[in-house]
Structures are given as C-alpha cells and as structure tokens.
PDB file of C-alpha atoms in Angstrom:
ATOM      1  CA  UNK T   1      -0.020   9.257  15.801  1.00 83.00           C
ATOM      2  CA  UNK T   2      -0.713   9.147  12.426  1.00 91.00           C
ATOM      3  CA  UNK T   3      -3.537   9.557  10.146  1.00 95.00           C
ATOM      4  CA  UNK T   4      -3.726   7.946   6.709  1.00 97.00           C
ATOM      5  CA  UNK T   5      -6.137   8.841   3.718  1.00 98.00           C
ATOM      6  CA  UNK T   6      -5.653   6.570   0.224  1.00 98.00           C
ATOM      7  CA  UNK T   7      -6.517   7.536  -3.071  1.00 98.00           C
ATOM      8  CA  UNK T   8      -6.260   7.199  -6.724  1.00 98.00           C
ATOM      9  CA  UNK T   9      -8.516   3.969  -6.995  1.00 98.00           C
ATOM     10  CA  UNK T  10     -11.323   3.039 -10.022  1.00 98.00           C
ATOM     11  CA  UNK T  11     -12.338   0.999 -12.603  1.00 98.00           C
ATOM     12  CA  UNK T  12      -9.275  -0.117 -15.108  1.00 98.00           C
ATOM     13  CA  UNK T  13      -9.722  -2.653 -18.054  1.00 98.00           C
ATOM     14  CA  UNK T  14      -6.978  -5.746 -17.640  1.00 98.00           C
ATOM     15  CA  UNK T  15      -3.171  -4.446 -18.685  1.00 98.00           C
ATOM     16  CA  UNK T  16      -3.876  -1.243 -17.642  1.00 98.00           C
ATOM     17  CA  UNK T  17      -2.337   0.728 -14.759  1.00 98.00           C
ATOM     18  CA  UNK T  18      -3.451   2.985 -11.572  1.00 98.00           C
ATOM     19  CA  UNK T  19      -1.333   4.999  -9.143  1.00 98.00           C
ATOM     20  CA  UNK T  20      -2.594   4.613  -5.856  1.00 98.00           C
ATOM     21  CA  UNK T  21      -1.309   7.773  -3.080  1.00 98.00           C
ATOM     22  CA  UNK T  22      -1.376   7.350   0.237  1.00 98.00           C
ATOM     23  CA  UNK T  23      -1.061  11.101   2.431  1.00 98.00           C
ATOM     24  CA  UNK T  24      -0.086  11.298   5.715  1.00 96.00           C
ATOM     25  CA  UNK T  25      -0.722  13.531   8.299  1.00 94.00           C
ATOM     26  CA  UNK T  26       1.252  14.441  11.307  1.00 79.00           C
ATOM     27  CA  UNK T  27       5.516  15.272  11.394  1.00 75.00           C
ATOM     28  CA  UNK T  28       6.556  12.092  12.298  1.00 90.00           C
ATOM     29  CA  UNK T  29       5.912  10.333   8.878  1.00 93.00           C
ATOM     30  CA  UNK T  30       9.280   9.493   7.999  1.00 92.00           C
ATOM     31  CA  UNK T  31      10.020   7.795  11.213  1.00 94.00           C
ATOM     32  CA  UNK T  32       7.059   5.121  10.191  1.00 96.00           C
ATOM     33  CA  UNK T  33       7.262   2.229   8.281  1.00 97.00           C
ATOM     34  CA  UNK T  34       4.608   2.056   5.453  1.00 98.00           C
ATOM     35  CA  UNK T  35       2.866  -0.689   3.486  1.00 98.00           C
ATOM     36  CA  UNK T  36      -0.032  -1.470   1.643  1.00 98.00           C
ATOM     37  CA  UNK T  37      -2.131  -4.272   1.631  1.00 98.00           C
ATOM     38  CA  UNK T  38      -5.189  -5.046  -0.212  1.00 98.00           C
ATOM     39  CA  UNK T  39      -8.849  -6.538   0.753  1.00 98.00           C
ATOM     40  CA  UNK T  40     -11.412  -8.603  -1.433  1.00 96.00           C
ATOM     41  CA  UNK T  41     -15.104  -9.133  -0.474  1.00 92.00           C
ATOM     42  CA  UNK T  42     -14.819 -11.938   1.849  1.00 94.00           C
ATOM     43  CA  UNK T  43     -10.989 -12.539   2.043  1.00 96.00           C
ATOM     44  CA  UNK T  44      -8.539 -11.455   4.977  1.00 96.00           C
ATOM     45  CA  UNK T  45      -6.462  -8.656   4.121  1.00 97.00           C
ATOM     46  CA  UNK T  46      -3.032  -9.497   2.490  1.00 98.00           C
ATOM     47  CA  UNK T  47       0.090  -8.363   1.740  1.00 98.00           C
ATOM     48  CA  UNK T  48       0.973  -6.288  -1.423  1.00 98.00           C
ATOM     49  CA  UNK T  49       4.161  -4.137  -0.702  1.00 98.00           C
ATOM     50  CA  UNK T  50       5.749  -2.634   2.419  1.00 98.00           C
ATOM     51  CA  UNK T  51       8.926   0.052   2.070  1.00 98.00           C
ATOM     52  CA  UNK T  52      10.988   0.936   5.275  1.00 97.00           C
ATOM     53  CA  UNK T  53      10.871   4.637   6.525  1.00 95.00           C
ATOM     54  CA  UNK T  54      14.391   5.585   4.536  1.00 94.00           C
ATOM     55  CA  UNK T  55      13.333   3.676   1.332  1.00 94.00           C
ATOM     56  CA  UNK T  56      16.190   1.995   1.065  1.00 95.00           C
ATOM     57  CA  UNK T  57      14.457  -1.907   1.863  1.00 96.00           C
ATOM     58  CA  UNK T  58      11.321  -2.996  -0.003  1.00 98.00           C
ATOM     59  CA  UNK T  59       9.539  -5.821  -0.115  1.00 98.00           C
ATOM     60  CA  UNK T  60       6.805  -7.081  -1.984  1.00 98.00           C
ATOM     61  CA  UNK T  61       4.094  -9.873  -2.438  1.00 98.00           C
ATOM     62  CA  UNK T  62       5.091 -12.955  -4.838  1.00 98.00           C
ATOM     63  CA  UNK T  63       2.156 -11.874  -6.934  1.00 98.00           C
ATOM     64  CA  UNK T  64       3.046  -8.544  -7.573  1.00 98.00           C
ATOM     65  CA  UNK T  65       6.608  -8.542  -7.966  1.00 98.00           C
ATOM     66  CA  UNK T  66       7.009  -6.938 -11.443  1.00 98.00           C
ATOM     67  CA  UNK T  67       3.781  -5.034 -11.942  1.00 98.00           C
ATOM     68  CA  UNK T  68       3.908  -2.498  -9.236  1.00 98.00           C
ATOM     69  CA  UNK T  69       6.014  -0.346  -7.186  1.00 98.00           C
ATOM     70  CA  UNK T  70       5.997   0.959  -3.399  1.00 98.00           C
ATOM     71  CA  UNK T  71       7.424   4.167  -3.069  1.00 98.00           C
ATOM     72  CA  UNK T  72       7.435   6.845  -0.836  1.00 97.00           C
ATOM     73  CA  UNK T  73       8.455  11.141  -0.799  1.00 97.00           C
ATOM     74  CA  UNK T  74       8.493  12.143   3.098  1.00 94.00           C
ATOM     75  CA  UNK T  75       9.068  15.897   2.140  1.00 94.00           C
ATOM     76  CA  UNK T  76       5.046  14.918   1.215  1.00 95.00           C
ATOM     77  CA  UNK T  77       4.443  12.757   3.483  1.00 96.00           C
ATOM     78  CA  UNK T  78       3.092  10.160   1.061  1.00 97.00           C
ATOM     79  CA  UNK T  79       3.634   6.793  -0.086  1.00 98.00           C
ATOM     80  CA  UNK T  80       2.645   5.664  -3.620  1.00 98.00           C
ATOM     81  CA  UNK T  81       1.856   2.092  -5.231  1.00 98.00           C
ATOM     82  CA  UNK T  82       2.086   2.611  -9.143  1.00 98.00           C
ATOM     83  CA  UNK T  83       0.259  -0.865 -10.327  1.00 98.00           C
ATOM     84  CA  UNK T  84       0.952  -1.797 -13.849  1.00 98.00           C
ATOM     85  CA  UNK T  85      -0.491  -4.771 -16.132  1.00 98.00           C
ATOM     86  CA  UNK T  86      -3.154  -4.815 -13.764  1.00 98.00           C
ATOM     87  CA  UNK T  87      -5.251  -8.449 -13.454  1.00 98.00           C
ATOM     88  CA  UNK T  88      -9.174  -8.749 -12.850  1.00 97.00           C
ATOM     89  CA  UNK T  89      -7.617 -10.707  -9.549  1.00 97.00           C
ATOM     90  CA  UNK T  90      -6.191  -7.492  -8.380  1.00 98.00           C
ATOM     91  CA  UNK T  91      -9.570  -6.213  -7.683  1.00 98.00           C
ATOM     92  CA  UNK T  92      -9.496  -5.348  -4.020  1.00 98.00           C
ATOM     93  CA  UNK T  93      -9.950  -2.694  -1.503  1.00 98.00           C
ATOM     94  CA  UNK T  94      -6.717  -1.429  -0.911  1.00 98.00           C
ATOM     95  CA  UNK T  95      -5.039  -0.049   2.363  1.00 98.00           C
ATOM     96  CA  UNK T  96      -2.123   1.917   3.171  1.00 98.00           C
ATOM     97  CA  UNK T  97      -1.125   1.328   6.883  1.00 97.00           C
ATOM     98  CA  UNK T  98       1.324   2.750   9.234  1.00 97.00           C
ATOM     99  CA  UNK T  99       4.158   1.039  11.533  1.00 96.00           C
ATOM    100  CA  UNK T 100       6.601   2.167  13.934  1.00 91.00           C
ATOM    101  CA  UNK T 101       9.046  -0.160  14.653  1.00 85.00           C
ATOM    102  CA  UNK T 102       9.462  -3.560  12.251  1.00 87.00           C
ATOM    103  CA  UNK T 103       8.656  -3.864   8.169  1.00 92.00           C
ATOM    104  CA  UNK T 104       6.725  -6.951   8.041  1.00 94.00           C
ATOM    105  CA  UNK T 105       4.488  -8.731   5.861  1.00 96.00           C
ATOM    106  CA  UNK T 106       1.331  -8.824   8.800  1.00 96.00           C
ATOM    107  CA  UNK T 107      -1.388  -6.807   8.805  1.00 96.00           C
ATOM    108  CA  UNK T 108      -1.568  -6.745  12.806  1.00 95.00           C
ATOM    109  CA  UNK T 109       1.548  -4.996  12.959  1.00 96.00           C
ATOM    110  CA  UNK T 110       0.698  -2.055  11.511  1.00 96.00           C
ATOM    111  CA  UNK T 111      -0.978   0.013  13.965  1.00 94.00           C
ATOM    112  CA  UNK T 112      -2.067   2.704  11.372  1.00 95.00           C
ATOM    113  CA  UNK T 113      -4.528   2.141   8.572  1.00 97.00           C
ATOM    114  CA  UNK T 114      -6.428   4.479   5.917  1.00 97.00           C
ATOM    115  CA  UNK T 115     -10.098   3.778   4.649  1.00 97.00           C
ATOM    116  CA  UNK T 116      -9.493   2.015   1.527  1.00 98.00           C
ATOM    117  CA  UNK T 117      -9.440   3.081  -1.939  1.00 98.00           C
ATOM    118  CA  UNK T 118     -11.265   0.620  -4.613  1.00 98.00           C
ATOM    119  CA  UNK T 119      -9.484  -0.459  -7.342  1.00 98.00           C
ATOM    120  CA  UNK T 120     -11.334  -2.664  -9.788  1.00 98.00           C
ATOM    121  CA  UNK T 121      -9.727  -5.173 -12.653  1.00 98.00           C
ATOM    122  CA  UNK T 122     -12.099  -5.668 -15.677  1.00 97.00           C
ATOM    123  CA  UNK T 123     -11.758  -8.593 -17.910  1.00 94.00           C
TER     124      UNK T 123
END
C-alpha cells in the first residue's frame, strides 16, 4: 500500500506558476506508477500528467502539454507537477494517485489517491 499527501496549491494570478509535490509513504514507491489528475466543482476528474515508475515515459493531457511538467525523485518518494503560464481554466482540485501495474490516462486505474490540493487561476 501506499499513502499519498499533495501539496503546494493556492491562489496564482493568470501566467503565473505553482509547484505542486506529491509525498509518498511506504518503500515500495518506485515500483508505482504515478499521475496526477485534476477536479473542478462539478466535473469528473481528468487527466493532467502521468510518469512511469523509472521516469523514463511521460505522458500528458493535450491541454497542458507545454506549461507543466510531471516529475518524480524516488530517493524522496515524491512526484512533482511544476505548472507554468497557468490559465483561470486550470482552477481545479488536484490529485496525485498511485498505480501498480499500467500508466494510463483513467482515473479508475489508479488504485491510490491523495486528498487534493487547491490550486486557483485568477483572471
């Protein structure tokens, strides 16, 4: 098992930039697969960026490619998501979430998810 805990959200004016961490608990965090995805009031939860448990293959969301970046340091057991030129439509709850076996662009399979941090776009 794993256990997840996000942070590094606020309030950021458009163009601006926030690094969102995601730390892991347990010894088995660089066998997982690890991705975020992001929630707004009354939406599903979608896609944002998703990094295998070497690194080596990322993938990311069509509206993100470009602005931010998925990476990960298992000697800390975290993932980041550095999110530049930010957009008042990237205002969401964001989630980091935890997968053992495939990297894929579904919420339901990653077994593993965080509380959310808030990160909120001003125009």
């Amino acid at each position: 098992q794993v256990q997840l805990v996000e942070s590094g959200g606020g309030l950021v004016q458009a163009g601006g930039s926030l690094r969102l961490s995601c730390a892991a608990s347990g010894r088995t965090f660089s066998r997982y697969i690890m991705a975020w995805f992001r929630q707004a009031p009354g939406k599903e939860r979608d896609f944002v960026a998703t990094i295998s448990a070497s690194g080596v293959n990322i993938y990311y969301a069509d509206s993100v490619k470009g602005r931010f970046t998925i990476s990960r340091d298992n000697a800390k057991n975290t993932v980041y998501l550095q999110m530049n030129s930010l957009k008042p439509e990237d205002t969401a709850v964001y989630y980091c979430g935890a997968a053992a076996s495939i990297i894929s662009m579904r919420a339901k399979d990653y077994g593993y998810w965080g509380q959310g941090t808030q990160v909120t776009v001003s125009s």
